[in-house]
Short mmCIF file of C-alpha atoms and ligand atoms in Angstrom, two decimals:
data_model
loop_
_atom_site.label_atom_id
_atom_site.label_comp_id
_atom_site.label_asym_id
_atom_site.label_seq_id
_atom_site.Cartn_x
_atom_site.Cartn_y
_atom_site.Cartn_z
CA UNK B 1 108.32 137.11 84.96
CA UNK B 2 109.83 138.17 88.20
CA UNK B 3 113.26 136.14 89.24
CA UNK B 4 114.49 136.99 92.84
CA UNK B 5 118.23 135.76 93.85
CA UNK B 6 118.27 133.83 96.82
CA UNK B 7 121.38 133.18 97.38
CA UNK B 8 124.63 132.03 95.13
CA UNK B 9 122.74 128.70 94.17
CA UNK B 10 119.27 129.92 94.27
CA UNK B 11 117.08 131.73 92.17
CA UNK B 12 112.96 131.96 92.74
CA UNK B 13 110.72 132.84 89.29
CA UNK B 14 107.27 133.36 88.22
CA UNK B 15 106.32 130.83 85.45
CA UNK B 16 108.82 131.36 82.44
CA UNK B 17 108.31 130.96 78.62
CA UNK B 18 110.21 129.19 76.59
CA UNK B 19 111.91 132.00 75.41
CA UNK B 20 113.08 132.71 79.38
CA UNK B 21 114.83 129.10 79.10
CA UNK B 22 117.46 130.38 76.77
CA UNK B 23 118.07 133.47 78.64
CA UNK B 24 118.42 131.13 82.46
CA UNK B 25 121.42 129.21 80.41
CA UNK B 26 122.63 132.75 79.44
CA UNK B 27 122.90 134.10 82.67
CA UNK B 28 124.56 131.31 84.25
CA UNK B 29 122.30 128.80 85.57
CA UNK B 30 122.90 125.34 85.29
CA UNK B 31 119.23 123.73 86.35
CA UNK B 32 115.66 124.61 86.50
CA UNK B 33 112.77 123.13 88.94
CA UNK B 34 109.47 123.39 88.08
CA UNK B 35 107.38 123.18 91.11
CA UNK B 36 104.32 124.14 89.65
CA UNK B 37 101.55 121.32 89.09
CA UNK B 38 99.98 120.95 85.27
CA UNK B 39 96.94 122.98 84.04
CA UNK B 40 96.92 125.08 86.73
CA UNK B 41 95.58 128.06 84.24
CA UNK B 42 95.00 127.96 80.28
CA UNK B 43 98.12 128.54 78.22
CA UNK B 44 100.71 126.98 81.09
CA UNK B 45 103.90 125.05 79.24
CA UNK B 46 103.53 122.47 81.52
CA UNK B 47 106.23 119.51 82.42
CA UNK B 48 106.15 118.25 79.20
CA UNK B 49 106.93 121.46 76.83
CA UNK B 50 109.39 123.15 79.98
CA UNK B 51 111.59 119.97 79.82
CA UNK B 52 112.02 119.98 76.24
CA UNK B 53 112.81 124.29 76.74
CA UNK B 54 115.51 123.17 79.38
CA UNK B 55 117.08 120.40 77.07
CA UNK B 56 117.11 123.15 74.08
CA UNK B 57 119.04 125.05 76.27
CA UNK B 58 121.26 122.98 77.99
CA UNK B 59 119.77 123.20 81.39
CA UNK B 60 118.84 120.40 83.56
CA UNK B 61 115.67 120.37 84.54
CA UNK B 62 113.39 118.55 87.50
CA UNK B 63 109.71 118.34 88.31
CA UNK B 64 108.61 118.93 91.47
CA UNK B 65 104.72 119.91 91.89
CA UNK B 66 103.26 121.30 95.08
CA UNK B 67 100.54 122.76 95.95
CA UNK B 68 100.35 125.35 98.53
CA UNK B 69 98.31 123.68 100.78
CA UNK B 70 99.80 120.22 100.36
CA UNK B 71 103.51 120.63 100.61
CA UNK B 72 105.05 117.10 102.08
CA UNK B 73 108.12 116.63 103.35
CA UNK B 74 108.79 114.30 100.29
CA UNK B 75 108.54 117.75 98.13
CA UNK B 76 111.20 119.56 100.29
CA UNK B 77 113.55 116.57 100.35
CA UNK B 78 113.11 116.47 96.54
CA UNK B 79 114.01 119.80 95.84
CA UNK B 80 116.97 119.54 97.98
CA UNK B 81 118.19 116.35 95.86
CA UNK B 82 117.89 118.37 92.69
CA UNK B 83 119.99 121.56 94.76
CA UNK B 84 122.54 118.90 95.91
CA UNK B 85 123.06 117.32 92.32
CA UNK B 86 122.73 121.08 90.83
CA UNK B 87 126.27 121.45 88.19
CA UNK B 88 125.96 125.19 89.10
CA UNK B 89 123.11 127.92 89.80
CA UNK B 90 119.43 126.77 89.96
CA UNK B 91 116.22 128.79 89.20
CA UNK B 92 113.05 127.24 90.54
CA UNK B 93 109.78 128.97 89.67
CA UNK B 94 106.33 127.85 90.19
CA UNK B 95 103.43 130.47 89.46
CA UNK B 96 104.46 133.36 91.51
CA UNK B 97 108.15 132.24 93.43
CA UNK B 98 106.23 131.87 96.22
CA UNK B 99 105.76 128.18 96.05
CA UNK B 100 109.54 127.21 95.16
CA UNK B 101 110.72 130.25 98.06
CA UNK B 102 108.49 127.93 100.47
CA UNK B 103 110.20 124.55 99.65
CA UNK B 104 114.08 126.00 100.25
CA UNK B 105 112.49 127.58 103.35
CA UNK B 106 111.23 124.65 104.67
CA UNK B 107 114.24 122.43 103.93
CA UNK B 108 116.70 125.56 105.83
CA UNK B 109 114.12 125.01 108.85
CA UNK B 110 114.36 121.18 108.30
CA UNK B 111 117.72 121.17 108.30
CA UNK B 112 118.29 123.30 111.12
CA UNK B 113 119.66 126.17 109.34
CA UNK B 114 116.65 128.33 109.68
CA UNK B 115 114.48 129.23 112.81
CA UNK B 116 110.75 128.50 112.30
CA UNK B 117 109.94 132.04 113.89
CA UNK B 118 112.36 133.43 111.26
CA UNK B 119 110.52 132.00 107.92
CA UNK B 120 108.45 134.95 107.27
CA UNK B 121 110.31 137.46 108.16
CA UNK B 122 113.08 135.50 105.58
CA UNK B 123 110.19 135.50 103.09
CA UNK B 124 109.04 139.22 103.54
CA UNK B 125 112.63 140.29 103.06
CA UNK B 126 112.57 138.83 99.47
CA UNK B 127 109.44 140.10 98.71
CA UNK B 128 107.35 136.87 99.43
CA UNK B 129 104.39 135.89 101.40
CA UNK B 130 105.43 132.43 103.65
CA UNK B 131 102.59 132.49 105.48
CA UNK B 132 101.53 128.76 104.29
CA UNK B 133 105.52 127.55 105.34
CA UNK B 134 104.53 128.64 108.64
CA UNK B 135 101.08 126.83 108.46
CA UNK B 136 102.99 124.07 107.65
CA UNK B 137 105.56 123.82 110.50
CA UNK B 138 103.36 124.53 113.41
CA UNK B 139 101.18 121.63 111.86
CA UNK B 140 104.04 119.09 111.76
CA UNK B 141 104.74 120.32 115.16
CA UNK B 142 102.10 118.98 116.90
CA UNK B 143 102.09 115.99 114.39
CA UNK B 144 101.91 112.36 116.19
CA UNK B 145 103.19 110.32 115.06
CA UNK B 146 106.75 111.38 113.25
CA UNK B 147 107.09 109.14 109.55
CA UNK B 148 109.95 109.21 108.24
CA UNK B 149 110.15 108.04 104.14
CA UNK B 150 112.56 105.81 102.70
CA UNK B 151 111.79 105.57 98.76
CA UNK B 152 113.23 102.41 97.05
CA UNK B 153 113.79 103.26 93.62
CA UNK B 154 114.17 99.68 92.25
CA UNK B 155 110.39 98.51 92.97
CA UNK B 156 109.23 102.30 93.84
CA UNK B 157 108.15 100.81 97.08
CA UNK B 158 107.64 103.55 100.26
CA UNK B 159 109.28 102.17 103.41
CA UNK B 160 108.43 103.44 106.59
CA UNK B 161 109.79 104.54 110.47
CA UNK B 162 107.08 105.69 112.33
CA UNK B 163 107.70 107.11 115.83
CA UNK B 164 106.67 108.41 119.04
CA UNK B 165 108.26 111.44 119.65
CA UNK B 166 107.36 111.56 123.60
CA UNK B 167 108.87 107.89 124.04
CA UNK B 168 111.49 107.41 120.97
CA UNK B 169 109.82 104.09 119.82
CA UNK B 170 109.08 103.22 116.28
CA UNK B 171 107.60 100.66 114.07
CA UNK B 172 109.04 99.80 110.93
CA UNK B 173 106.48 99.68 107.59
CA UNK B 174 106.92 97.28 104.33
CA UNK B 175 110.80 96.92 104.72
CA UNK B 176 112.62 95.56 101.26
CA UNK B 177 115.06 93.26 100.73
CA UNK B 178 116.92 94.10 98.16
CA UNK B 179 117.00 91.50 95.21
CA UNK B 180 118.27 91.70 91.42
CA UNK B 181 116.90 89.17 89.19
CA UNK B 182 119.41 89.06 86.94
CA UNK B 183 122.09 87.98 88.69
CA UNK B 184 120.15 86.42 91.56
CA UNK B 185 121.79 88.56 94.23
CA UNK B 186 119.83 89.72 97.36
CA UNK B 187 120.99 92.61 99.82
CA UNK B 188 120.48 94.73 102.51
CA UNK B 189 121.34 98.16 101.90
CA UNK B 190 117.68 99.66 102.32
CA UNK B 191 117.07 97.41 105.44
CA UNK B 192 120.44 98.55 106.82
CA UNK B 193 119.63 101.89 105.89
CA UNK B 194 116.65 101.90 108.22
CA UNK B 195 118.44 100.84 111.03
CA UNK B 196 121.08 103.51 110.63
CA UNK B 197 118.16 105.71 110.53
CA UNK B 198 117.06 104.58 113.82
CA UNK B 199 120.32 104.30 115.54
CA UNK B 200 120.94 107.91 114.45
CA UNK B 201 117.23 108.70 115.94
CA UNK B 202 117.78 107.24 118.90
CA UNK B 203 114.69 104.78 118.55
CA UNK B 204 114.30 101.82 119.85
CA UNK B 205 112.01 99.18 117.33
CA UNK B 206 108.63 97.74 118.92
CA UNK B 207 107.47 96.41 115.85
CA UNK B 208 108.22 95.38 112.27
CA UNK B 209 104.66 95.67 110.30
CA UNK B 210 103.94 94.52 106.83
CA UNK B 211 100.57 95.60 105.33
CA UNK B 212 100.36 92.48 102.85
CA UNK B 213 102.51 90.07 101.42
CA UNK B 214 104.55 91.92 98.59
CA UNK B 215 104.34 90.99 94.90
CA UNK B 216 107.31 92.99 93.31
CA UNK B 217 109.73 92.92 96.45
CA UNK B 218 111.43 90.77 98.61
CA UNK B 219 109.92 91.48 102.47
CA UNK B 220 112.91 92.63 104.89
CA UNK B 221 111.10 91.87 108.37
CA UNK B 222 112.96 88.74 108.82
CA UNK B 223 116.18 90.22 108.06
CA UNK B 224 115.36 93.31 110.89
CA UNK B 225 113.72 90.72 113.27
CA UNK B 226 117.35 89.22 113.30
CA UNK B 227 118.62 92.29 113.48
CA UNK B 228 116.44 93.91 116.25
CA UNK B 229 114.45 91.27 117.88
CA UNK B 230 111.40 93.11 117.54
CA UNK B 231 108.15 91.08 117.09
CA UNK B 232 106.80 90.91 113.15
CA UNK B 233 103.10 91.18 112.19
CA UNK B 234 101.03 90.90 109.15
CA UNK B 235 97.32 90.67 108.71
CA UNK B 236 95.73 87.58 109.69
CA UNK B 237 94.38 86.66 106.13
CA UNK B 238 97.67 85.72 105.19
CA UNK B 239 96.99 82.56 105.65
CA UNK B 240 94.05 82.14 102.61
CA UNK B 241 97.38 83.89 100.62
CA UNK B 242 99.55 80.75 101.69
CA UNK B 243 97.06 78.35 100.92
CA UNK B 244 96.41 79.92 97.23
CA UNK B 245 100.11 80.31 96.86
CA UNK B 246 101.35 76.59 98.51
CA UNK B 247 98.65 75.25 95.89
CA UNK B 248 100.30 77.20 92.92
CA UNK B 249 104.38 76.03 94.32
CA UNK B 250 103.23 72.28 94.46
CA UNK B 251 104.83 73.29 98.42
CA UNK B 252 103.29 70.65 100.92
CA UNK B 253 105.81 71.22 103.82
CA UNK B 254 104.93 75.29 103.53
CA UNK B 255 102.85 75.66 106.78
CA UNK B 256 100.05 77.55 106.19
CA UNK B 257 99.07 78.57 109.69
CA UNK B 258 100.81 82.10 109.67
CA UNK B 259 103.25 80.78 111.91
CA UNK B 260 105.97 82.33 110.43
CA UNK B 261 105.16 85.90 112.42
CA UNK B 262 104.92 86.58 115.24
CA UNK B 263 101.31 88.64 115.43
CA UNK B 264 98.55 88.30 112.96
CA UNK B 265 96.18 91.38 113.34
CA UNK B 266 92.54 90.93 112.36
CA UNK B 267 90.15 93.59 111.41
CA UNK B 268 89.82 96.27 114.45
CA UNK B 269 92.64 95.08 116.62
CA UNK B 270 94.51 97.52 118.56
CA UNK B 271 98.58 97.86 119.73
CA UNK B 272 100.53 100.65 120.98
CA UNK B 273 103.80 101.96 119.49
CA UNK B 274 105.45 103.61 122.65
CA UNK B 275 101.89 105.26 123.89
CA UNK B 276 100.69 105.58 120.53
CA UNK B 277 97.15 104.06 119.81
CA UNK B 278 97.21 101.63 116.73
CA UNK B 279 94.61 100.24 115.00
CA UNK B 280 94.07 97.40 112.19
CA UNK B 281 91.85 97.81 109.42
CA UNK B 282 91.74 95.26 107.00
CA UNK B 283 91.63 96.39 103.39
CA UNK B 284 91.24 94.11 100.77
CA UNK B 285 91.08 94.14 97.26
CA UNK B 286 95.08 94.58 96.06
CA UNK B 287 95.24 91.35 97.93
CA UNK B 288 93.46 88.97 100.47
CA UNK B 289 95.73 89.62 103.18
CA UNK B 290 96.16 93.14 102.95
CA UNK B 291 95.26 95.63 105.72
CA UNK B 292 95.94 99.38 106.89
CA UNK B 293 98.01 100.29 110.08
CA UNK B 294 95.98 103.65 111.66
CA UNK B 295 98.27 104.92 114.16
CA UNK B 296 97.52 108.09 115.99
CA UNK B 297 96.95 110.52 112.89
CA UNK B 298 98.50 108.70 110.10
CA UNK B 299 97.22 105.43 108.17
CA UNK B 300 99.28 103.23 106.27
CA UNK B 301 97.35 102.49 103.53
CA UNK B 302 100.02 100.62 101.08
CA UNK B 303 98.40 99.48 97.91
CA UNK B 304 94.90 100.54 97.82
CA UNK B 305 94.98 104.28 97.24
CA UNK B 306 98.51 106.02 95.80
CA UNK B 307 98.86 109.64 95.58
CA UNK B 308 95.89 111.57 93.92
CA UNK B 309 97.34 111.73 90.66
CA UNK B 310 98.28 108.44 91.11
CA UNK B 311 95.01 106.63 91.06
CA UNK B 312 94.76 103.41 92.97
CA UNK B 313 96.29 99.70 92.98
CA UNK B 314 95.70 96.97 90.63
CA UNK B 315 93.24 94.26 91.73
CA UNK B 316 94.24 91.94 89.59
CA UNK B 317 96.38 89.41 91.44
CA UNK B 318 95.33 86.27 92.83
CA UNK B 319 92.85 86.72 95.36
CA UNK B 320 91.89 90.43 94.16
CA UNK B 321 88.82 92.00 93.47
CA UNK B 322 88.07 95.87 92.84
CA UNK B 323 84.83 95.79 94.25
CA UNK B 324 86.12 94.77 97.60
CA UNK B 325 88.83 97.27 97.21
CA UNK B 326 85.83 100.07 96.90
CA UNK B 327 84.80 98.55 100.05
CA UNK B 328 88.48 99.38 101.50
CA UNK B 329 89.13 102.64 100.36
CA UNK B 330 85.66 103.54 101.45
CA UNK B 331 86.51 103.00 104.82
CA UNK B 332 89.48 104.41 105.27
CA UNK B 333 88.32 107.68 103.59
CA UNK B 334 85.31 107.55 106.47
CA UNK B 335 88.55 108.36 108.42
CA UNK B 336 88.56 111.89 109.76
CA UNK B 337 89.54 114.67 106.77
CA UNK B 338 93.09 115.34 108.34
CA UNK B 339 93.80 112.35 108.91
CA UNK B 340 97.15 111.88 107.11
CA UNK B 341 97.43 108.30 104.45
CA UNK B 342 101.01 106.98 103.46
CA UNK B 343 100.80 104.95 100.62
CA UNK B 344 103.24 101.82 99.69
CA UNK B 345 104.50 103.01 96.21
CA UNK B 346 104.93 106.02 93.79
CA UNK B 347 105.15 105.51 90.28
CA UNK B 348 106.47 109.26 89.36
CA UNK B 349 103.79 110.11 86.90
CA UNK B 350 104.63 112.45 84.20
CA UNK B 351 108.73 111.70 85.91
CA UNK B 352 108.01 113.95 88.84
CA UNK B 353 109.66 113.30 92.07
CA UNK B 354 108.79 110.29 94.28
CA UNK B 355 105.55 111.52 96.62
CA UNK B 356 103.64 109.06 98.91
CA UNK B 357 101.51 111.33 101.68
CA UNK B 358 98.17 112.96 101.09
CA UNK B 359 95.36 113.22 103.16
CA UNK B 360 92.11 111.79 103.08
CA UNK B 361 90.59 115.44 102.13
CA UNK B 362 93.20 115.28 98.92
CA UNK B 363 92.07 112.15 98.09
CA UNK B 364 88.29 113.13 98.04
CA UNK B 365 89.01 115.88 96.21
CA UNK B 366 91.82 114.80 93.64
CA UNK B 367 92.09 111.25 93.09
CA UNK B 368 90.24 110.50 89.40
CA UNK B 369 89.44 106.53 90.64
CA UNK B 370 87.61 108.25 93.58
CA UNK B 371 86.17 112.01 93.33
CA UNK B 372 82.84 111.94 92.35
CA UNK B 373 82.85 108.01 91.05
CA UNK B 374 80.28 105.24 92.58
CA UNK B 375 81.20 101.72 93.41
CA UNK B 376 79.87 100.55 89.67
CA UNK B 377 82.26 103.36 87.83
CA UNK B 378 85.16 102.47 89.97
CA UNK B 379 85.04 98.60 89.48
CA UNK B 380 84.96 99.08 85.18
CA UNK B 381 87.47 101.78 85.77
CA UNK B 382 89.71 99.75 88.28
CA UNK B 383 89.49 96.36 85.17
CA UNK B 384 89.87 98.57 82.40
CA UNK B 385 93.14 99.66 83.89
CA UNK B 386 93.93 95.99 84.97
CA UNK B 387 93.66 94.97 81.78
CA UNK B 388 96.30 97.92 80.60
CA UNK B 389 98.92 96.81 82.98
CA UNK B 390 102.26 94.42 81.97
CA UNK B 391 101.46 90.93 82.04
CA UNK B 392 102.05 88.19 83.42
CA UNK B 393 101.96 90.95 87.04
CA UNK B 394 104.71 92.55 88.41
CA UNK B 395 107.97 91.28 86.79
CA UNK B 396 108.92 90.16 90.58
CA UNK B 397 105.76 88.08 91.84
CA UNK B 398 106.68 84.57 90.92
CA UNK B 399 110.16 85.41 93.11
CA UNK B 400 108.29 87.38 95.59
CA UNK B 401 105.38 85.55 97.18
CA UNK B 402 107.88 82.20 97.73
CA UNK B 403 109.69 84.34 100.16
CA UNK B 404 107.02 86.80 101.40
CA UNK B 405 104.30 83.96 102.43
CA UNK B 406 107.36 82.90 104.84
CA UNK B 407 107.42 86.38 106.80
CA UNK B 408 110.84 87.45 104.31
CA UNK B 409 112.49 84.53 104.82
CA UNK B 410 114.99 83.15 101.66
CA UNK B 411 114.45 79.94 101.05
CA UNK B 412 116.04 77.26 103.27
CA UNK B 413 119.61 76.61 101.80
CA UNK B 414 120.06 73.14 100.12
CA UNK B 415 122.98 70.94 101.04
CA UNK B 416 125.85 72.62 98.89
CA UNK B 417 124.91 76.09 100.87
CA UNK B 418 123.12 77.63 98.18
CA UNK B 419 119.13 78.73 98.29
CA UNK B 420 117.24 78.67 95.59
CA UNK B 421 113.93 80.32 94.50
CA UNK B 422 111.32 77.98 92.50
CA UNK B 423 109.21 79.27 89.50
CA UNK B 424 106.21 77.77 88.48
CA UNK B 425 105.69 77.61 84.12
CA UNK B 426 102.72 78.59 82.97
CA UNK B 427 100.98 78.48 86.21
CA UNK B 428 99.21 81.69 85.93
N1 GSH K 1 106.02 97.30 86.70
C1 GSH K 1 105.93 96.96 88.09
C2 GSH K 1 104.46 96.84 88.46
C3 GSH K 1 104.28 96.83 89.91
C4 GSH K 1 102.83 96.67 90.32
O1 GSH K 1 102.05 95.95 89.69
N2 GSH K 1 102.47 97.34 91.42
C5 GSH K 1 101.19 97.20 92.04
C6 GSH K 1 101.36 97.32 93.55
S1 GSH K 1 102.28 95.94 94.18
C7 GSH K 1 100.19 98.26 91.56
O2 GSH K 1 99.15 98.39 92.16
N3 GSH K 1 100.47 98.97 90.49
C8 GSH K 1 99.53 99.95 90.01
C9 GSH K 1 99.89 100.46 88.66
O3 GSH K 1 100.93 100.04 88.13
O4 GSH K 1 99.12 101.26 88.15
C10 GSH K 1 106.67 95.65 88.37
O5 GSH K 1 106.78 94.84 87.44
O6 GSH K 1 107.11 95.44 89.51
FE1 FE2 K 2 101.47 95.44 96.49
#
């Protein structure tokens, strides 16, 4: 195994045994990263059997799998989290080095502290080949739109600011309003991170998007309506979600009209964000409602299709159905190969760090509800899993679709000042 130092903090590695574990602790280093995807050859620890050698010998340890080809920006910002938090030295390996030498590379260019002309040069020095790191930044340099990521760990919901770079405007994606069950309190800390985001940017906010009315979260358009006066839009099926949902409340003075936005989009309609050409999709199957934002070369594709190794969303709400989910993902992977799709959660398989981008190549390629399945396979496969998943839905809906069926508002306060959510018993 060859391990190349960095710098004071970083150390790059070929793939180590367990016995190499022991000897990281006893040469000083506090954590390990594994960037390095499972089975990638016969007789590879993998996550599983390299945490346990990093708990054996008191290292910390993260997982954060790449491959070459596919680095996101949601890998580099991961591996800096784990350098930040880091209690002293850190060896990252993947197969070669060359993989975990790319990620700090990219994150020093990222971060301004590297030039992207200087990258292989930086790598060659070492010993390294960072060829593919300079793939990837003249890529994201012609890359329209820019999407920035904001993971929200409580729900593991994506959040998005998507920009024009020419013209500084942005759209905001699936905002969340923060809410704890337990003690009933709601927030705005993600929402008001967003906006410092933007001020910070410099962008000014044309529109506040949702992709379908949320079962685990609260929505935060309302809230950044307020807060911006930029219009809101959902999909225009929202209203068959209000009807099934006013029925289910007992609600008869919930307007079910879709009045409570300000744009509903139906299949095929078309918007600009600053000069950038939008397009509506609709896409449904997680939900009624739910549809896919296309804007320049990115699609927002929420809950139909996660990251490959993530599979695909349940169908088994109200108002689902896998079979017209097939119908959904089929179109958006008709969508050319590049074409880049940001997904609406990220449930850290296997406790690797939060991802959300792939492409639709990836997902042709990698995604086991999708490579090489027909509409028949993926409808049993999409139920079977259905049937796996907590019940009764996510521990949130019940909370959820009261306030996302009004756009994200909280419900109206009652005379004393106080709003309060309703929950239907044994409704579902
Ligand atoms: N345990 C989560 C479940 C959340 C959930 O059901 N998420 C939906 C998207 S809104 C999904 O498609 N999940 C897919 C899966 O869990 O495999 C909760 O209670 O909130
Ligand atoms: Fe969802």
């Amino acid at each position: 195994m060859t391990c190349v130092k960095v710098n004071e903090l970083l150390s790059v590695a070929g793939q180590p045994d367990a016995a190499a574990f022991a000897a990281f602790a006893a040469d000083g280093f506090a954590a390990v990263i594994n960037a390095r995807p499972d089975g990638e050859e016969p007789g590879q620890p993998g996550n599983t059997a390299e945490k346990a050698s990093a708990a054996a010998a008191g290292l910390s340890y993260s997982f954060v799998p790449v491959k070459g080809a596919e680095i996101t920006e949601a890998d580099i910002f991961a591996f800096q989290a784990t350098m930040a938090q880091a209690k002293g030295p850190v060896v990252a390996h993947c197969k070669s080095g060359t993989r975990a030498l790319t990620l700090h590379a990219l994150g020093e260019v990222l971060d301004g502290r590297m030039k992207p002309g200087d990258v292989e040069a930086f790598g060659q020095n070492l010993g390294f080949d960072l060829a593919g790191a300079r793939r990837f930044l003249e890529k994201r340099a012609g890359q329209a739109p820019h999407v920035t990521a904001f993971f929200e760990p409580r729900t593991c919901s994506v959040q998005y600011v998507v920009s024009a770079p020419k013209t500084k405007r942005c759209a905001i994606i699936d905002p969340v309003l923060d809410f704890d069950e337990m003690s009933g309190a709601t927030g705005t800390a993600n929402a008001d991170a967003i906006l410092a985001h933007i001020e910070s940017e410099g962008l000014t906010v044309e529109w506040i998007l949702d992709t379908h009315p949320h079962a685990d979260h609260f929505s935060a358009a309302h809230y950044l309506h307020e807060k911006t006066g930029a219009p809101t839009a959902i999909g225009a099926h929202v209203t068959d979600v209000q009807t099934l949902w006013k029925e289910i409340y007992n609600w008869p003075a919930l307007k079910t009209d879709g009045s409570q936005w300000d744009q509903l989009f139906a299949d095929g309609d078309t918007f600009e964000i600053g000069g950038l050409k939008a397009r509506v999709m609709f896409s449904p199957g997680h939900t009624l409602a739910s549809i896919t934002y296309l804007i320049g070369d990115a699609a927002f594709v929420h809950d139909t299709m996660f990251t490959p190794d993530s599979g695909t969303a349940r169908t088994d709400f109200p108002g689902g159905s896998a079979a017209a989910l097939w119908q959904s993902i089929q179109a958006i992977l008709s969508l050319p190969e590049e074409t880049r799709l940001f997904s609406g959660h990220d449930y850290q398989p296997g406790g690797r760090h939060p991802r959300w981008e792939s492409t639709v190549a990836a997902q042709k390629r990698a995604n086991p509800h999708i490579a090489g399945i027909d509409e028949a396979a993926f409808v049993a496969l999409r139920q079977a899993r259905d049937r796996t998943l907590p019940k009764p839905k996510p521990k949130l809906m019940l909370h959820a679709l009261q306030v996302n069926i009004r756009g994200g508002r909280l419900p109206d306060p009652e005379e004393n000042g106080r709003r309060y959510l309703k929950i239907p018993l044994d409704a579902l």
